Coordinates of C-alpha atoms and ligand atoms in Angstrom, one line a residue:
X1 CA -14.2 -13.3 6.2
X2 CA -17.4 -11.7 7.4
X3 CA -20.8 -13.4 6.8
X4 CA -23.9 -11.4 5.9
X5 CA -25.4 -10.1 9.1
X6 CA -22.3 -10.4 11.2
X7 CA -21.0 -7.3 13.1
X8 CA -17.4 -6.2 12.9
X9 CA -16.4 -3.9 15.8
X10 CA -13.1 -2.0 15.3
X11 CA -11.8 -0.8 18.7
X12 CA -9.1 1.8 19.4
X13 CA -7.8 0.4 22.7
X14 CA -5.5 3.3 23.7
X15 CA -6.9 6.2 21.6
X16 CA -5.5 8.2 18.7
X17 CA -4.9 5.2 16.4
X18 CA -6.2 4.7 12.9
X19 CA -7.4 1.5 11.2
X20 CA -7.7 1.2 7.4
X21 CA -10.6 -1.1 6.4
X22 CA -11.2 -2.5 2.9
X23 CA -14.0 -5.0 2.0
X24 CA -14.6 -7.1 -1.1
X25 CA -17.7 -9.1 -2.0
X26 CA -16.9 -12.8 -1.4
X27 CA -19.0 -13.8 -4.4
X28 CA -16.9 -11.6 -6.8
X29 CA -13.9 -9.8 -5.4
X30 CA -14.0 -7.3 -8.3
X31 CA -16.8 -5.7 -6.3
X32 CA -15.3 -3.6 -3.6
X33 CA -16.1 -0.6 -1.3
X34 CA -16.2 2.7 -3.2
X35 CA -15.3 6.0 -1.5
X36 CA -16.7 7.9 -4.5
X37 CA -20.1 6.3 -4.5
X38 CA -20.5 6.2 -0.8
X39 CA -19.7 9.9 -0.3
X40 CA -21.7 10.9 -3.4
X41 CA -24.8 9.1 -2.3
X42 CA -24.5 10.3 1.3
X43 CA -23.8 13.9 0.1
X44 CA -21.2 14.3 2.9
X45 CA -17.6 13.5 3.7
X46 CA -17.9 12.1 7.2
X47 CA -19.9 8.9 7.5
X48 CA -21.2 7.7 10.8
X49 CA -24.0 5.7 12.5
X50 CA -26.7 4.6 10.0
X51 CA -24.6 5.4 6.9
X52 CA -24.1 2.7 4.3
X53 CA -20.8 1.9 2.5
X54 CA -21.5 1.2 -1.1
X55 CA -19.6 -0.8 -3.6
X56 CA -18.3 0.2 -7.1
X57 CA -21.5 -1.5 -8.3
X58 CA -23.7 0.6 -6.0
X59 CA -24.7 -2.3 -3.7
X60 CA -24.4 -1.7 0.1
X61 CA -21.6 -3.9 1.4
X62 CA -21.4 -2.5 5.0
X63 CA -23.5 -0.3 7.2
X64 CA -22.2 1.6 10.2
X65 CA -24.5 0.6 13.0
X66 CA -22.7 2.3 16.0
X67 CA -20.0 4.8 16.3
X68 CA -18.6 6.5 19.4
X69 CA -16.3 8.9 17.6
X70 CA -18.2 10.2 14.5
X71 CA -15.0 11.2 12.7
X72 CA -13.4 9.0 10.1
X73 CA -11.8 9.5 6.7
X74 CA -12.9 8.0 3.4
X75 CA -10.8 10.1 1.1
X76 CA -7.2 9.1 1.4
X77 CA -5.6 6.0 0.1
X78 CA -3.9 3.5 2.5
X79 CA -0.4 4.6 3.4
X80 CA 2.3 2.8 1.4
X81 CA 6.0 2.7 0.7
X82 CA 5.3 5.5 -1.8
X83 CA 3.5 7.6 0.9
X84 CA 6.5 7.5 3.1
X85 CA 8.9 8.2 0.2
X86 CA 6.8 11.1 -1.2
X87 CA 5.3 12.7 1.9
X88 CA 7.9 11.9 4.5
X89 CA 11.1 11.6 2.4
X90 CA 12.0 8.1 3.8
X91 CA 14.8 6.5 1.9
X92 CA 14.0 3.0 3.2
X93 CA 10.2 3.1 3.7
X94 CA 8.2 0.5 5.5
X95 CA 5.3 -1.3 4.0
X96 CA 2.5 0.7 5.6
X97 CA -1.2 -0.2 5.4
X98 CA -1.1 -0.9 1.7
X99 CA 1.7 -3.4 1.9
X100 CA 0.1 -5.1 4.9
X101 CA -3.2 -5.3 3.1
X102 CA -1.6 -6.6 0.0
X103 CA 0.0 -9.5 2.0
X104 CA -3.1 -10.2 3.9
X105 CA -5.3 -10.3 0.7
X106 CA -2.9 -12.5 -1.3
X107 CA -4.5 -15.8 -0.1
X108 CA -7.8 -14.5 -1.5
X109 CA -6.3 -13.8 -4.9
X110 CA -6.8 -10.1 -4.5
X111 CA -3.9 -8.1 -6.1
X112 CA -2.4 -4.8 -5.1
X113 CA -4.1 -3.0 -8.0
X114 CA -7.5 -4.1 -6.7
X115 CA -7.1 -2.4 -3.3
X116 CA -9.4 0.6 -3.1
X117 CA -9.4 3.7 -1.0
X118 CA -9.9 2.4 2.5
X119 CA -12.5 3.4 5.0
X120 CA -10.0 4.9 7.5
X121 CA -11.5 4.3 11.0
X122 CA -10.7 7.1 13.4
X123 CA -8.6 9.0 10.8
X124 CA -9.2 12.8 11.3
X125 CA -8.7 14.8 8.1
X126 CA -9.6 18.4 8.3
X127 CA -10.7 20.1 5.1
X128 CA -10.6 23.8 4.3
X129 CA -14.0 24.4 2.7
X130 CA -12.7 27.2 0.5
X131 CA -9.3 26.0 -0.7
X132 CA -10.0 22.3 -0.3
X133 CA -6.7 22.0 1.5
X134 CA -6.3 18.8 3.6
X135 CA -4.6 18.4 7.0
X136 CA -4.2 15.1 8.8
X137 CA -5.0 15.8 12.5
X138 CA -4.7 13.6 15.5
X139 CA -7.7 11.2 15.8
X140 CA -10.5 12.2 18.1
X141 CA -10.8 8.6 19.4
X142 CA -10.1 8.0 23.0
X143 CA -9.2 4.7 24.7
X144 CA -12.0 2.2 24.2
X145 CA -13.8 4.1 21.4
X146 CA -15.2 1.9 18.6
X147 CA -17.1 1.8 15.4
X148 CA -19.4 -1.1 14.4
X149 CA -20.2 -2.3 10.9
X150 CA -22.8 -4.8 9.8
X151 CA -22.0 -6.9 6.8
X152 CA -24.9 -6.6 4.2
X153 CA -23.5 -9.4 2.2
X154 CA -20.7 -12.0 2.6
X155 CA -17.4 -10.2 2.6
X156 CA -13.6 -10.5 2.6
X157 CA -12.4 -7.8 4.9
X158 CA -8.8 -6.4 5.3
X159 CA -8.0 -4.3 8.4
X160 CA -4.8 -2.7 9.5
X161 CA -3.4 -0.6 12.4
X162 CA -1.9 2.4 10.5
X163 CA 1.8 3.2 10.8
X164 CA 1.7 6.7 9.2
X165 CA 3.1 9.1 11.8
X166 CA 0.6 12.0 11.0
X167 CA -2.5 9.8 11.2
X168 CA -1.9 8.5 14.7
X169 CA -0.2 11.6 16.2
X170 CA 3.3 10.1 16.0
X171 CA 2.5 7.2 18.4
X172 CA 2.1 3.7 17.0
X173 CA -0.4 1.6 18.8
X174 CA -2.5 -1.5 18.1
X175 CA -6.1 -1.8 16.9
X176 CA -8.5 -4.5 18.3
X177 CA -11.4 -6.0 16.5
X178 CA -14.3 -8.4 17.3
X179 CA -16.6 -10.3 15.1
X180 CA -20.0 -11.2 16.5
Ligands
ZN1 ZN1 -1.7 3.6 7.2

């Protein structure tokens, strides 16, 4: 839960870790962060300090107020059992960010189908401008780097430490957060 005006700081304590963030309006959880609207209105792929994160109803839910890295992803869906099955060929895949978010959001009556594309803090996706081909590269974050978001309305927020090998350069580390 993040009240309007509160600041959420997401910290990468050891570097090269990714944290998937989703946020829902507390007043009506059908209102949720929207990758498509946010990137469209910003006319760019990489959001950073000063940029708003819009909802599916074009309201600003969060604003990035400080960012020591400047490279995050807002295109790719949270990793899931299906990600590990389809991309990595795992026969017994783990839950991933999606499964963890699903469990964490259950008490708020938010179902799996309502989980949007996450704002993937520190995730470094390179894009070939001609072909559009995507590559997940190691994050640019170093130990202690952080990104701060201000809640522009009362929110329910889900946050994970990502367990997809590509997105954290094959080392699985924690993510810290503070609310102030
Ligand atoms: Zn993940």
